[in-house]
Amino acid sequence: MQNSEALALTAALLAAAGDLTRRINEGVVARGFEGRPAYGFAFTRLARGGATVTDLAAHLGVTKQAASQLVDEIVRKGYAERRAHPGDARARLVVLTERGVACTRATEEAAADAVAAWVDILGEGEVRALRERLTRIAPYGPIRPAW
Amino acid sequence: MQNSEALALTAALLAAAGDLTRRINEGVVARGFEGRPAYGFAFTRLARGGATVTDLAAHLGVTKQAASQLVDEIVRKGYAERRAHPGDARARLVVLTERGVACTRATEEAAADAVAAWVDILGEGEVRALRERLTRIAPYGPIRPAW
DNA sequence: CCATATAGTCAAGTAGCTTGACCAACCGGC
DNA sequence: GCCGGTTGGTCAAGCTACTTGACTATATGG
């Protein structure tokens, strides 16, 4: 593989990731929620019975201060609330509210819509293969959304 | 395709793009250049006979002010220089210096190295297919590096 | 030759992170 | 028990890479 192709692959990956992220965010907004892309990844973690700020920080690959600020935001917007942690008085359990769950569903729907556009181009099998290969290449490190 | 898979695909894309970008940047640094990921994409545009700030802004998908700041950086670091534009006294042609060309080569080498790790996992054919499909999905919009 | 558009820069503001300092609560060894 | 070290969380300040807005100099079409 030539050097220039490697850079083109990187550009294509970034363009694809950016495109998808943008479409999903637009879909979420169109469904009546305000947010930024990082919310979706935070929600997928919170949806499993809640999480501490530290859990969330690890999941998102940021400092706990940054995670705490994100929690401030989603609490202020009514998507989550901080509760006492059962069994650790230092920690606080961040759980989704009703509206937070609704936003999570909206995000998943928007993601499905965005990917559907890809399925139209590549076909379902190839999109699935794409995901499988990407997962093999970059097995769950923490996520760095960045858009 | 289930909704949750669509989000997983997005996460995988972001993780892969972030991983690749990080590896390339590390490779560039290891070769003795200082920079950030955006440089690589700027250089690929500048390498073709230079470009104006406005060209670069369009290529990178940012405002011309942001592009101008990036040019300030790479000029300060000795990778490029501003020259008079032949035929338009308003415009200035940004061209790579010798060192800028060397850094461009280093970036391409680092990218090739990073992708080589993927070839080890997936095989050359699949990596090529990956790139082909990504290019079909997200045909050159402007690039938003973001890391 | 003038009205409008374009290239570029300067200045200020913003988002989303970081590092550093700190406090309260947990925990293992003695 | 309790005490040193660790961990969960927040507050405060700073930084980076962008943005918007205002402006100047040059180009261009009627």
Coordinates of C-alpha atoms (C1' of nucleotides) in Angstrom, one line a residue:
Chain A
M1 CA 0.0 0.0 0.0
Q2 CA 1.4 3.4 -1.0
N3 CA 2.0 6.1 1.5
S4 CA -0.5 8.4 0.0
E5 CA -3.2 5.8 0.2
A6 CA -2.7 5.5 3.9
L7 CA -3.4 9.2 4.3
A8 CA -6.4 9.0 2.1
L9 CA -7.8 6.1 4.2
T10 CA -7.4 8.3 7.3
A11 CA -9.1 11.2 5.6
A12 CA -11.9 8.9 4.5
L13 CA -12.3 7.6 8.0
L14 CA -12.5 11.0 9.5
A15 CA -14.9 12.2 6.9
A16 CA -17.1 9.2 7.4
A17 CA -17.1 9.5 11.2
G18 CA -17.7 13.2 11.0
D19 CA -20.5 12.8 8.5
L20 CA -22.2 10.2 10.6
T21 CA -21.8 12.1 13.8
R22 CA -23.2 15.2 12.2
R23 CA -26.2 13.4 10.7
I24 CA -27.0 11.8 14.0
N25 CA -26.8 15.0 15.9
E26 CA -29.1 16.7 13.3
G27 CA -31.6 13.8 13.7
V28 CA -31.6 14.2 17.5
V29 CA -32.2 17.9 17.2
A30 CA -35.0 17.4 14.7
R31 CA -36.6 15.1 17.2
G32 CA -36.8 18.0 19.7
F33 CA -33.8 17.5 21.9
E34 CA -30.8 19.8 22.3
G35 CA -27.5 18.3 22.7
R36 CA -24.1 17.6 21.4
P37 CA -22.6 14.3 20.1
A38 CA -20.9 13.4 23.4
Y39 CA -24.3 13.0 25.0
G40 CA -25.1 9.9 23.0
F41 CA -22.0 8.1 24.2
A42 CA -22.6 9.2 27.7
F43 CA -26.2 8.1 27.6
T44 CA -25.3 4.6 26.4
R45 CA -23.3 4.2 29.6
L46 CA -25.9 5.8 31.9
A47 CA -28.6 3.7 30.4
R48 CA -27.3 0.6 32.1
G49 CA -28.5 1.4 35.6
G50 CA -26.6 4.7 36.0
A51 CA -22.9 5.4 36.5
T52 CA -20.6 7.4 38.6
V53 CA -18.8 10.4 37.2
T54 CA -15.6 8.4 37.3
D55 CA -17.2 5.5 35.4
L56 CA -18.3 8.0 32.8
A57 CA -14.9 9.6 32.5
A58 CA -13.3 6.3 31.8
H59 CA -16.0 5.4 29.3
L60 CA -15.5 8.7 27.4
G61 CA -11.8 8.8 27.8
V62 CA -11.7 12.2 29.5
T63 CA -10.8 13.5 32.9
K64 CA -13.3 13.2 35.7
Q65 CA -13.6 16.9 35.8
A66 CA -14.6 17.0 32.1
A67 CA -17.1 14.2 32.8
S68 CA -18.5 16.1 35.8
Q69 CA -19.0 19.2 33.6
L70 CA -20.8 17.0 31.1
V71 CA -23.0 15.7 33.9
D72 CA -23.7 19.3 35.0
E73 CA -25.0 20.0 31.5
I74 CA -27.2 17.0 31.1
V75 CA -28.6 17.5 34.6
R76 CA -29.3 21.2 33.8
K77 CA -31.1 20.2 30.6
G78 CA -33.2 17.6 32.5
Y79 CA -31.7 14.5 31.0
A80 CA -30.2 13.0 34.1
E81 CA -30.1 13.5 37.9
R82 CA -27.5 12.9 40.6
R83 CA -28.6 10.5 43.3
A84 CA -26.9 9.2 46.4
H85 CA -24.8 6.1 45.7
P86 CA -25.9 3.1 47.7
G87 CA -22.9 1.9 49.6
D88 CA -20.5 4.7 48.9
A89 CA -21.2 8.0 50.5
R90 CA -18.5 9.7 48.4
A91 CA -19.9 8.7 45.1
R92 CA -23.0 9.9 43.4
L93 CA -25.0 7.8 41.0
V94 CA -25.9 9.6 37.8
V95 CA -29.1 8.2 36.3
L96 CA -31.2 9.1 33.3
T97 CA -34.5 10.8 33.8
E98 CA -37.6 10.0 31.8
R99 CA -36.6 12.6 29.3
G100 CA -33.1 11.3 29.2
V101 CA -34.4 7.9 28.2
A102 CA -36.5 9.5 25.5
C103 CA -33.4 11.3 24.2
T104 CA -31.4 8.1 24.2
R105 CA -34.1 6.5 22.1
A106 CA -34.1 9.5 19.8
T107 CA -30.4 9.2 19.4
E108 CA -30.6 5.5 18.5
E109 CA -33.3 6.2 16.0
A110 CA -31.3 9.1 14.5
A111 CA -28.2 6.8 14.3
A112 CA -30.3 4.1 12.6
D113 CA -31.6 6.7 10.1
A114 CA -28.1 8.0 9.3
V115 CA -26.7 4.5 8.8
A116 CA -29.7 3.6 6.6
A117 CA -28.4 6.2 4.1
W118 CA -25.2 4.1 4.0
V119 CA -27.1 0.9 3.6
D120 CA -28.7 2.4 0.5
I121 CA -25.3 2.9 -1.0
L122 CA -23.4 -0.1 0.2
G123 CA -26.1 -2.7 1.1
E124 CA -26.7 -4.1 4.5
G125 CA -24.1 -6.8 4.3
E126 CA -21.3 -4.5 3.5
V127 CA -22.2 -2.0 6.3
R128 CA -22.3 -4.9 8.7
A129 CA -18.9 -6.1 7.5
L130 CA -17.6 -2.5 7.8
R131 CA -18.6 -2.4 11.4
E132 CA -17.2 -5.9 12.1
R133 CA -13.8 -4.9 10.6
L134 CA -13.7 -1.6 12.4
T135 CA -14.5 -3.3 15.7
R136 CA -11.6 -5.8 15.1
I137 CA -9.2 -2.9 14.3
A138 CA -10.1 -0.6 17.2
P139 CA -11.5 -2.7 19.9
Y140 CA -13.2 -0.7 22.5
G141 CA -10.8 1.9 23.7
P142 CA -12.5 4.8 25.3
I143 CA -14.4 6.9 22.9
R144 CA -13.2 10.4 21.9
P145 CA -16.2 12.0 20.1
A146 CA -14.6 15.4 19.5
W147 CA -17.3 16.8 17.3
Chain B
M1 CA -30.1 -3.3 11.4
Q2 CA -31.0 -2.6 15.0
N3 CA -30.7 0.9 16.4
S4 CA -28.0 -0.1 18.9
E5 CA -25.8 -1.4 16.1
A6 CA -25.9 1.9 14.4
L7 CA -24.5 3.6 17.4
A8 CA -21.9 0.9 17.8
L9 CA -20.9 1.5 14.2
T10 CA -20.5 5.2 15.0
A11 CA -18.4 4.4 18.0
A12 CA -16.2 2.0 16.1
L13 CA -15.7 4.6 13.4
L14 CA -14.7 7.3 15.8
A15 CA -12.5 4.9 17.7
A16 CA -10.7 3.8 14.5
A17 CA -10.3 7.3 13.2
G18 CA -9.0 8.5 16.5
D19 CA -6.6 5.5 16.9
L20 CA -5.2 6.0 13.4
T21 CA -4.8 9.8 13.8
R22 CA -3.1 9.3 17.2
R23 CA -0.7 6.7 15.8
I24 CA 0.2 8.9 12.8
N25 CA 0.8 11.9 15.0
E26 CA 3.1 9.8 17.3
G27 CA 5.0 8.6 14.2
V28 CA 5.5 12.1 13.0
V29 CA 6.8 13.2 16.4
A30 CA 9.1 10.2 16.5
R31 CA 10.6 11.3 13.2
G32 CA 11.6 14.6 14.8
F33 CA 8.8 16.9 13.8
E34 CA 6.4 18.7 16.0
G35 CA 2.9 19.2 14.9
R36 CA -0.8 18.3 15.3
P37 CA -2.9 16.2 13.1
A38 CA -4.4 19.1 11.1
Y39 CA -0.9 19.7 9.7
G40 CA -1.0 16.6 7.6
F41 CA -4.2 17.5 5.9
A42 CA -3.0 21.0 5.3
F43 CA 0.2 19.8 3.9
T44 CA -1.5 17.5 1.4
R45 CA -3.2 20.6 0.0
L46 CA -0.1 22.8 0.1
A47 CA 2.1 20.2 -1.5
R48 CA 0.3 20.7 -4.9
G49 CA 2.1 24.0 -5.7
G50 CA 0.9 25.9 -2.7
A51 CA -2.5 27.4 -1.8
T52 CA -4.1 30.5 -0.6
V53 CA -5.5 30.8 2.9
T54 CA -9.0 30.7 1.5
D55 CA -8.2 27.5 -0.5
L56 CA -6.9 25.9 2.7
A57 CA -9.9 27.0 4.7
A58 CA -12.2 25.3 2.2
H59 CA -10.0 22.2 2.1
L60 CA -10.1 21.9 5.9
G61 CA -13.7 22.9 6.4
V62 CA -12.9 25.8 8.7
T63 CA -13.1 29.6 8.5
K64 CA -10.4 31.5 6.8
Q65 CA -9.4 33.0 10.1
A66 CA -8.8 29.5 11.5
A67 CA -6.8 28.6 8.4
S68 CA -4.8 31.8 8.7
Q69 CA -4.0 30.9 12.3
L70 CA -2.9 27.5 11.2
V71 CA -0.7 29.0 8.6
D72 CA 0.8 31.3 11.2
E73 CA 1.8 28.2 13.2
I74 CA 3.4 26.3 10.4
V75 CA 5.2 29.4 9.2
R76 CA 6.5 30.0 12.7
K77 CA 7.7 26.4 12.8
G78 CA 9.4 26.7 9.5
Y79 CA 7.2 24.3 7.5
A80 CA 5.9 26.9 5.1
E81 CA 6.2 30.5 4.0
R82 CA 3.9 33.2 2.6
R83 CA 4.8 34.5 -0.8
A84 CA 3.2 37.1 -3.1
H85 CA 0.5 35.6 -5.3
P86 CA 1.2 36.0 -9.0
G87 CA -1.7 37.8 -10.5
D88 CA -3.6 38.8 -7.3
A89 CA -2.1 41.3 -5.0
R90 CA -4.6 40.6 -2.3
A91 CA -3.9 37.0 -2.1
R92 CA -0.8 35.3 -0.7
L93 CA 0.5 32.0 -1.8
V94 CA 1.4 29.6 1.1
V95 CA 4.1 27.2 0.0
L96 CA 5.9 24.4 1.8
T97 CA 9.6 25.0 2.7
E98 CA 12.2 22.2 2.4
R99 CA 11.4 21.2 6.0
G100 CA 7.7 21.3 5.2
V101 CA 8.2 18.8 2.4
A102 CA 10.3 16.6 4.7
C103 CA 7.5 16.7 7.3
T104 CA 5.0 15.8 4.7
R105 CA 7.0 12.8 3.7
A106 CA 7.3 11.9 7.4
T107 CA 3.6 12.1 7.8
E108 CA 3.0 9.8 4.8
E109 CA 5.5 7.3 6.2
A110 CA 3.8 7.4 9.6
A111 CA 0.4 6.9 8.1
A112 CA 1.7 4.0 6.1
D113 CA 3.1 2.5 9.3
A114 CA -0.1 3.0 11.2
V115 CA -2.1 1.4 8.4
A116 CA 0.4 -1.5 8.2
A117 CA -0.8 -2.5 11.7
W118 CA -4.3 -2.8 10.3
V119 CA -3.1 -4.8 7.3
D120 CA -1.6 -7.3 9.8
I121 CA -5.0 -7.8 11.3
L122 CA -7.3 -7.6 8.3
G123 CA -5.1 -8.3 5.4
E124 CA -4.3 -5.9 2.5
G125 CA -7.4 -6.7 0.5
E126 CA -9.8 -5.9 3.3
V127 CA -8.0 -2.6 4.2
R128 CA -8.2 -1.6 0.6
A129 CA -11.9 -2.5 0.5
L130 CA -12.4 -0.6 3.7
R131 CA -11.0 2.5 2.1
E132 CA -13.0 2.0 -1.1
R133 CA -16.2 1.7 0.8
L134 CA -15.6 4.7 3.1
T135 CA -14.7 6.8 0.1
R136 CA -18.0 5.8 -1.5
I137 CA -19.9 6.7 1.6
A138 CA -18.3 10.0 2.4
P139 CA -16.9 11.4 -0.8
Y140 CA -14.6 14.3 -0.2
G141 CA -16.4 16.7 1.9
P142 CA -14.0 19.0 3.7
I143 CA -12.0 17.3 6.4
R144 CA -12.7 18.0 10.1
P145 CA -9.7 16.4 11.9
A146 CA -10.6 17.5 15.4
W147 CA -8.0 15.6 17.2
Chain C
dC1 C1' -15.2 54.9 -12.3
dC2 C1' -17.9 53.3 -9.0
dA3 C1' -20.5 49.5 -6.5
dT4 C1' -19.8 45.2 -4.9
dA5 C1' -17.3 41.1 -4.0
dT6 C1' -13.2 38.8 -2.4
dA7 C1' -8.4 37.9 0.2
dG8 C1' -6.5 38.4 4.3
dT9 C1' -5.8 40.0 9.1
dC10 C1' -6.8 41.8 13.8
dA11 C1' -9.4 41.4 17.9
dA12 C1' -12.4 39.4 21.0
dG13 C1' -15.3 35.7 22.5
dT14 C1' -16.5 30.6 23.2
dA15 C1' -16.6 25.4 23.9
dG16 C1' -14.7 21.8 25.7
dC17 C1' -11.3 20.2 27.4
dT18 C1' -6.9 20.2 30.8
dT19 C1' -4.0 20.6 35.3
dG20 C1' -3.8 21.6 40.1
dA21 C1' -5.7 22.1 44.7
dC22 C1' -8.7 20.6 47.8
dC23 C1' -12.3 18.0 50.9
dA24 C1' -14.9 14.0 52.3
dA25 C1' -15.4 9.3 52.6
dC26 C1' -13.4 4.6 52.1
dC27 C1' -10.1 0.8 53.4
dG28 C1' -6.2 -2.1 54.9
dG29 C1' -2.7 -2.8 58.5
dC30 C1' -1.6 -2.6 62.9
Chain D
dG1 C1' -10.3 1.7 66.9
dC2 C1' -7.5 4.8 64.1
dC3 C1' -4.5 6.3 60.9
dG4 C1' -1.9 6.7 56.4
dG5 C1' -2.9 6.3 51.8
dT6 C1' -6.3 5.9 48.2
dT7 C1' -10.5 7.2 45.8
dG8 C1' -14.9 10.0 44.3
dG9 C1' -16.1 14.5 43.4
dT10 C1' -15.9 19.4 42.9
dC11 C1' -13.9 24.2 42.4
dA12 C1' -10.9 27.2 40.1
dA13 C1' -8.0 28.7 36.6
dG14 C1' -5.9 28.1 32.2
dC15 C1' -5.4 26.5 27.4
dT16 C1' -6.3 25.2 22.5
dA17 C1' -8.6 25.5 18.5
dC18 C1' -11.9 27.2 16.9
dT19 C1' -15.8 31.0 16.1
dT20 C1' -18.0 35.8 14.9
dG21 C1' -17.4 40.6 13.8
dA22 C1' -15.0 44.5 12.0
dC23 C1' -11.8 46.2 9.0
dT24 C1' -8.3 47.2 5.0
dA25 C1' -6.6 46.4 0.4
dT26 C1' -7.3 44.7 -4.0
dA27 C1' -10.1 42.9 -7.8
dT28 C1' -14.0 43.0 -11.1
dG29 C1' -18.2 43.8 -13.7
dG30 C1' -21.6 47.1 -15.4

